[in-house]
Amino acid sequence: MDSLDIFNELSELIKLQINSCSEVAHPNSWIERRQHKDYDLWCIQEGRIEIRIQEEVYLASEGDLILFTPKVAYTATTLSTSCKFIFTHFDLSLGNHLRILDNFQLSGIIDSTLVEEEILLFLDTYDQYKRSAPMSGIRLKGCLTILIAKIMEQYGSKQYRGEFVHYPTNQKLTMDLVKLQPVFDFIHEHLHQTIRVEEIAAIAGMSEKYFISYFKQALGLTPGRYIYQLKMNRARELLYLKRYSIQQIASMLGYPDPYSFSKAFKKYYKVPPSKFVW
């Protein structure tokens, strides 16, 4: 399993919050030295901008996106007579992990050709948002989610890799996921069985107590919650197929009997599996 797959598997647990979204224009004398507590995405509408991070220099032009991760100190300045861009401050979390994107080297300048349709969708919605059109706030959040997902998709297919400095703390988070890869693979291969935490802790070479803490720090949720989420995702898919009985699905997902499965399913979806698909 690719580490990016967790975003599909755990999509219901992902939370994106827009903290601010606006546009700004600067003259050629503009210089900004900042670091933010949240993620910051710029959509360059006019001009050229130079970004300095430590000793490295990066250039962005009209149409490009610039993604900053939290706590990265940068200096930005205009290289043309003026510049104009839309900025969006946001947080994206998975479970209790508030900085899950730091696992991946996404921070950098993104060429517009990689996310062309998604940018157009976002800009159209932003125009409605600044006019306070009905439901535009919800649409803006949705369009930003689509845009971030596309950036991650391009990263996963090796079409994009962020250029900005990737700090050792972020590399540690990435190593955490790499170390858990055999655990993810085992869970996927044995989803039809009852999976015990002590069993997958042994695969990771850790004590059960330490493994639970390690897993939660890396992914933002416990291993038990992760397994439960995957089983419920699979249960939903099997029910939509309308090929299997409740008893068969219970067996296919490692539940000892239909009652145990139905109880777990109802806890998650608020309806019993027998009434989930009409």
Tab-separated table of C-alpha atoms in Angstrom:
chain	number	residue	atom	x	y	z
A	1	MET	CA	0.000	0.000	0.000
A	2	ASP	CA	1.308	3.440	-0.939
A	3	SER	CA	1.393	5.796	2.065
A	4	LEU	CA	-0.874	8.241	0.218
A	5	ASP	CA	-3.618	5.607	0.173
A	6	ILE	CA	-4.392	6.389	3.803
A	7	PHE	CA	-6.121	9.560	2.633
A	8	ASN	CA	-8.608	7.489	0.629
A	9	GLU	CA	-9.009	4.854	3.311
A	10	LEU	CA	-9.555	7.405	6.063
A	11	SER	CA	-11.280	10.155	4.073
A	12	GLU	CA	-14.125	10.382	6.599
A	13	LEU	CA	-11.592	11.287	9.288
A	14	ILE	CA	-9.934	14.079	7.309
A	15	LYS	CA	-10.820	17.601	8.362
A	16	LEU	CA	-9.949	20.699	6.327
A	17	GLN	CA	-10.504	24.097	7.919
A	18	ILE	CA	-10.051	27.402	6.079
A	19	ASN	CA	-8.762	30.003	8.510
A	20	SER	CA	-8.718	32.901	6.042
A	21	CYS	CA	-8.957	33.469	2.301
A	22	SER	CA	-8.442	36.788	0.565
A	23	GLU	CA	-6.455	38.530	-2.168
A	24	VAL	CA	-3.724	41.123	-1.964
A	25	ALA	CA	-1.726	43.325	-4.347
A	26	HIS	CA	1.806	44.572	-3.680
A	27	PRO	CA	4.082	47.141	-5.410
A	28	ASN	CA	7.618	46.363	-6.576
A	29	SER	CA	9.021	47.504	-3.220
A	30	TRP	CA	7.197	44.771	-1.323
A	31	ILE	CA	9.185	42.489	0.973
A	32	GLU	CA	7.619	40.051	3.427
A	33	ARG	CA	9.424	37.964	6.049
A	34	ARG	CA	7.060	35.507	7.701
A	35	GLN	CA	6.407	32.065	9.013
A	36	HIS	CA	2.898	30.799	9.644
A	37	LYS	CA	1.267	28.505	12.183
A	38	ASP	CA	-0.889	26.892	9.501
A	39	TYR	CA	-0.645	25.929	5.821
A	40	ASP	CA	-0.664	28.824	3.358
A	41	LEU	CA	-1.491	28.495	-0.346
A	42	TRP	CA	-0.895	31.370	-2.776
A	43	CYS	CA	-2.418	31.542	-6.243
A	44	ILE	CA	-0.383	34.053	-8.266
A	45	GLN	CA	-2.636	36.169	-10.475
A	46	GLU	CA	-0.197	38.843	-11.655
A	47	GLY	CA	3.570	39.430	-11.619
A	48	ARG	CA	6.594	37.427	-10.509
A	49	ILE	CA	7.614	36.620	-6.938
A	50	GLU	CA	10.928	35.541	-5.460
A	51	ILE	CA	10.868	33.252	-2.413
A	52	ARG	CA	13.964	32.817	-0.233
A	53	ILE	CA	14.156	29.989	2.314
A	54	GLN	CA	17.456	29.815	4.135
A	55	GLU	CA	20.028	30.078	1.309
A	56	GLU	CA	17.774	28.818	-1.476
A	57	VAL	CA	15.964	31.037	-4.016
A	58	TYR	CA	12.745	30.051	-5.833
A	59	LEU	CA	10.790	31.928	-8.511
A	60	ALA	CA	7.022	31.912	-9.091
A	61	SER	CA	5.111	33.491	-11.969
A	62	GLU	CA	1.518	34.257	-12.882
A	63	GLY	CA	-0.609	31.125	-12.705
A	64	ASP	CA	1.687	29.264	-10.302
A	65	LEU	CA	0.722	28.104	-6.833
A	66	ILE	CA	2.973	28.431	-3.790
A	67	LEU	CA	2.376	26.113	-0.851
A	68	PHE	CA	3.979	26.906	2.508
A	69	THR	CA	3.988	24.441	5.365
A	70	PRO	CA	3.728	25.668	8.971
A	71	LYS	CA	6.731	27.197	10.729
A	72	VAL	CA	8.810	27.528	7.546
A	73	ALA	CA	10.466	30.949	7.558
A	74	TYR	CA	10.564	32.652	4.167
A	75	THR	CA	11.257	36.000	2.553
A	76	ALA	CA	9.069	37.006	-0.396
A	77	THR	CA	9.617	39.941	-2.733
A	78	THR	CA	8.237	41.223	-6.040
A	79	LEU	CA	10.391	40.843	-9.154
A	80	SER	CA	8.029	42.832	-11.392
A	81	THR	CA	6.342	46.233	-11.167
A	82	SER	CA	3.691	44.661	-8.917
A	83	CYS	CA	2.190	41.354	-7.921
A	84	LYS	CA	-1.244	40.098	-6.973
A	85	PHE	CA	-2.272	36.787	-5.444
A	86	ILE	CA	-5.014	35.000	-3.543
A	87	PHE	CA	-3.854	33.502	-0.253
A	88	THR	CA	-5.598	30.803	1.745
A	89	HIS	CA	-4.608	29.826	5.259
A	90	PHE	CA	-5.865	26.395	6.215
A	91	ASP	CA	-5.387	23.398	8.488
A	92	LEU	CA	-5.716	19.789	7.340
A	93	SER	CA	-5.819	17.014	9.903
A	94	LEU	CA	-6.286	13.248	9.926
A	95	GLY	CA	-7.801	12.059	13.175
A	96	ASN	CA	-5.770	13.800	15.875
A	97	HIS	CA	-2.788	14.370	13.589
A	98	LEU	CA	-2.869	18.103	12.854
A	99	ARG	CA	0.152	18.086	10.530
A	100	ILE	CA	-0.410	14.968	8.455
A	101	LEU	CA	0.658	16.747	5.232
A	102	ASP	CA	4.119	17.187	6.739
A	103	ASN	CA	4.687	13.502	5.983
A	104	PHE	CA	5.048	14.429	2.317
A	105	GLN	CA	7.305	16.926	0.550
A	106	LEU	CA	4.534	19.094	-0.858
A	107	SER	CA	5.775	22.556	0.061
A	108	GLY	CA	7.019	24.467	-2.973
A	109	ILE	CA	6.040	26.165	-6.231
A	110	ILE	CA	3.458	24.219	-8.226
A	111	ASP	CA	3.175	24.737	-11.970
A	112	SER	CA	-0.394	25.545	-12.976
A	113	THR	CA	-0.379	22.898	-15.732
A	114	LEU	CA	-0.339	20.190	-13.052
A	115	VAL	CA	-3.601	21.374	-11.466
A	116	GLU	CA	-5.170	23.430	-14.254
A	117	GLU	CA	-8.804	22.342	-13.912
A	118	GLU	CA	-8.695	22.423	-10.125
A	119	ILE	CA	-7.310	25.976	-10.078
A	120	LEU	CA	-10.047	27.206	-12.430
A	121	LEU	CA	-12.671	25.621	-10.198
A	122	PHE	CA	-11.142	27.200	-7.107
A	123	LEU	CA	-10.857	30.664	-8.705
A	124	ASP	CA	-14.450	30.579	-9.926
A	125	THR	CA	-15.646	29.679	-6.444
A	126	TYR	CA	-13.424	32.331	-4.852
A	127	ASP	CA	-15.064	35.013	-7.032
A	128	GLN	CA	-18.426	33.920	-5.650
A	129	TYR	CA	-17.025	33.743	-2.122
A	130	LYS	CA	-15.773	37.336	-2.125
A	131	ARG	CA	-19.243	38.447	-3.297
A	132	SER	CA	-20.738	36.496	-0.352
A	133	ALA	CA	-22.807	34.336	-2.702
A	134	PRO	CA	-25.050	31.740	-1.005
A	135	MET	CA	-23.215	28.562	0.043
A	136	SER	CA	-19.948	29.866	-1.411
A	137	GLY	CA	-18.088	29.195	1.844
A	138	ILE	CA	-18.931	25.498	1.682
A	139	ARG	CA	-18.067	25.400	-2.015
A	140	LEU	CA	-14.729	27.105	-1.369
A	141	LYS	CA	-13.825	24.495	1.231
A	142	GLY	CA	-14.784	21.743	-1.202
A	143	CYS	CA	-12.783	23.253	-4.063
A	144	LEU	CA	-9.723	23.706	-1.849
A	145	THR	CA	-10.011	20.057	-0.821
A	146	ILE	CA	-10.119	19.042	-4.489
A	147	LEU	CA	-7.098	21.237	-5.260
A	148	ILE	CA	-5.023	19.822	-2.385
A	149	ALA	CA	-6.046	16.289	-3.371
A	150	LYS	CA	-4.845	16.929	-6.937
A	151	ILE	CA	-1.499	18.237	-5.702
A	152	MET	CA	-1.122	15.074	-3.627
A	153	GLU	CA	-2.120	12.940	-6.605
A	154	GLN	CA	0.578	14.559	-8.728
A	155	TYR	CA	3.048	14.015	-5.898
A	156	GLY	CA	2.055	10.344	-5.661
A	157	SER	CA	2.535	9.856	-9.410
A	158	LYS	CA	5.952	11.579	-9.184
A	159	GLN	CA	4.831	14.473	-11.406
A	160	TYR	CA	5.489	16.942	-8.598
A	161	ARG	CA	7.812	17.205	-5.633
A	162	GLY	CA	8.046	20.268	-3.418
A	163	GLU	CA	11.303	22.183	-3.640
A	164	PHE	CA	11.178	23.989	-0.324
A	165	VAL	CA	13.383	22.848	2.533
A	166	HIS	CA	12.079	19.623	4.086
A	167	TYR	CA	13.114	19.620	7.747
A	168	PRO	CA	14.335	16.578	9.709
A	169	THR	CA	11.184	16.585	11.874
A	170	ASN	CA	9.119	16.031	8.730
A	171	GLN	CA	11.520	13.330	7.587
A	172	LYS	CA	10.964	11.557	10.911
A	173	LEU	CA	7.218	11.568	10.309
A	174	THR	CA	7.818	10.062	6.875
A	175	MET	CA	10.032	7.372	8.398
A	176	ASP	CA	7.262	6.543	10.870
A	177	LEU	CA	4.940	5.699	7.972
A	178	VAL	CA	7.670	3.744	6.199
A	179	LYS	CA	8.290	1.684	9.332
A	180	LEU	CA	4.560	0.958	9.579
A	181	GLN	CA	4.295	-0.154	5.937
A	182	PRO	CA	4.565	-3.899	6.757
A	183	VAL	CA	1.746	-3.399	9.271
A	184	PHE	CA	-0.459	-1.683	6.677
A	185	ASP	CA	0.270	-4.485	4.190
A	186	PHE	CA	-0.568	-7.187	6.729
A	187	ILE	CA	-3.865	-5.549	7.676
A	188	HIS	CA	-4.908	-5.287	4.029
A	189	GLU	CA	-4.002	-8.905	3.345
A	190	HIS	CA	-5.818	-10.191	6.447
A	191	LEU	CA	-8.882	-7.969	6.561
A	192	HIS	CA	-10.988	-11.139	6.283
A	193	GLN	CA	-9.675	-12.285	9.659
A	194	THR	CA	-9.785	-11.069	13.234
A	195	ILE	CA	-6.661	-8.938	13.601
A	196	ARG	CA	-5.214	-8.551	17.091
A	197	VAL	CA	-3.159	-5.493	18.018
A	198	GLU	CA	-0.502	-7.651	19.693
A	199	GLU	CA	-0.131	-9.491	16.387
A	200	ILE	CA	0.602	-6.393	14.306
A	201	ALA	CA	2.755	-4.913	17.084
A	202	ALA	CA	5.007	-7.948	16.722
A	203	ILE	CA	5.246	-7.304	12.961
A	204	ALA	CA	6.484	-3.785	13.756
A	205	GLY	CA	8.918	-5.222	16.325
A	206	MET	CA	7.381	-3.283	19.233
A	207	SER	CA	5.611	-3.984	22.474
A	208	GLU	CA	1.838	-3.624	22.235
A	209	LYS	CA	1.744	-0.532	24.463
A	210	TYR	CA	4.524	1.265	22.588
A	211	PHE	CA	3.095	0.253	19.209
A	212	ILE	CA	-0.309	1.807	19.975
A	213	SER	CA	1.367	5.068	20.982
A	214	TYR	CA	3.702	5.011	17.956
A	215	PHE	CA	0.862	4.272	15.528
A	216	LYS	CA	-1.343	7.018	16.946
A	217	GLN	CA	1.463	9.582	16.766
A	218	ALA	CA	2.202	8.700	13.133
A	219	LEU	CA	-1.359	8.435	11.848
A	220	GLY	CA	-3.544	10.361	14.296
A	221	LEU	CA	-5.658	7.363	15.339
A	222	THR	CA	-5.233	4.034	17.085
A	223	PRO	CA	-4.532	0.811	15.158
A	224	GLY	CA	-7.904	-0.528	16.304
A	225	ARG	CA	-9.673	2.484	14.826
A	226	TYR	CA	-7.714	2.104	11.591
A	227	ILE	CA	-8.721	-1.549	11.226
A	228	TYR	CA	-12.343	-0.722	12.074
A	229	GLN	CA	-12.401	2.041	9.436
A	230	LEU	CA	-11.055	-0.284	6.736
A	231	LYS	CA	-13.580	-2.976	7.605
A	232	MET	CA	-16.445	-0.500	7.452
A	233	ASN	CA	-15.214	0.826	4.096
A	234	ARG	CA	-15.100	-2.712	2.739
A	235	ALA	CA	-18.500	-3.568	4.234
A	236	ARG	CA	-20.032	-0.604	2.445
A	237	GLU	CA	-18.536	-1.714	-0.876
A	238	LEU	CA	-19.767	-5.300	-0.440
A	239	LEU	CA	-23.287	-4.187	0.452
A	240	TYR	CA	-23.494	-1.983	-2.638
A	241	LEU	CA	-22.640	-4.994	-4.788
A	242	LYS	CA	-25.827	-6.739	-3.551
A	243	ARG	CA	-24.215	-10.141	-4.078
A	244	TYR	CA	-23.648	-11.283	-0.522
A	245	SER	CA	-25.748	-11.941	2.549
A	246	ILE	CA	-25.059	-10.238	5.880
A	247	GLN	CA	-23.680	-13.527	7.151
A	248	GLN	CA	-21.296	-13.836	4.199
A	249	ILE	CA	-20.037	-10.261	4.595
A	250	ALA	CA	-19.520	-10.814	8.328
A	251	SER	CA	-17.375	-13.841	7.514
A	252	MET	CA	-15.472	-11.978	4.770
A	253	LEU	CA	-14.514	-9.260	7.269
A	254	GLY	CA	-13.433	-11.532	10.112
A	255	TYR	CA	-16.445	-11.107	12.391
A	256	PRO	CA	-17.399	-14.218	14.397
A	257	ASP	CA	-21.106	-13.922	13.569
A	258	PRO	CA	-23.630	-11.655	11.763
A	259	TYR	CA	-24.713	-10.066	15.047
A	260	SER	CA	-21.211	-8.791	15.857
A	261	PHE	CA	-20.853	-7.408	12.352
A	262	SER	CA	-24.291	-5.742	12.379
A	263	LYS	CA	-23.556	-4.132	15.745
A	264	ALA	CA	-20.227	-2.726	14.507
A	265	PHE	CA	-21.798	-1.544	11.247
A	266	LYS	CA	-24.723	0.200	12.971
A	267	LYS	CA	-22.348	1.934	15.377
A	268	TYR	CA	-20.505	3.455	12.428
A	269	TYR	CA	-23.274	4.149	9.882
A	270	LYS	CA	-26.185	4.636	12.336
A	271	VAL	CA	-28.295	2.077	10.457
A	272	PRO	CA	-28.098	-1.744	10.368
A	273	PRO	CA	-26.536	-3.279	7.245
A	274	SER	CA	-29.896	-4.779	6.276
A	275	LYS	CA	-31.280	-1.255	5.743
A	276	PHE	CA	-28.151	0.429	4.369
A	277	VAL	CA	-28.860	-0.283	0.690
A	278	TRP	CA	-32.453	0.006	-0.530
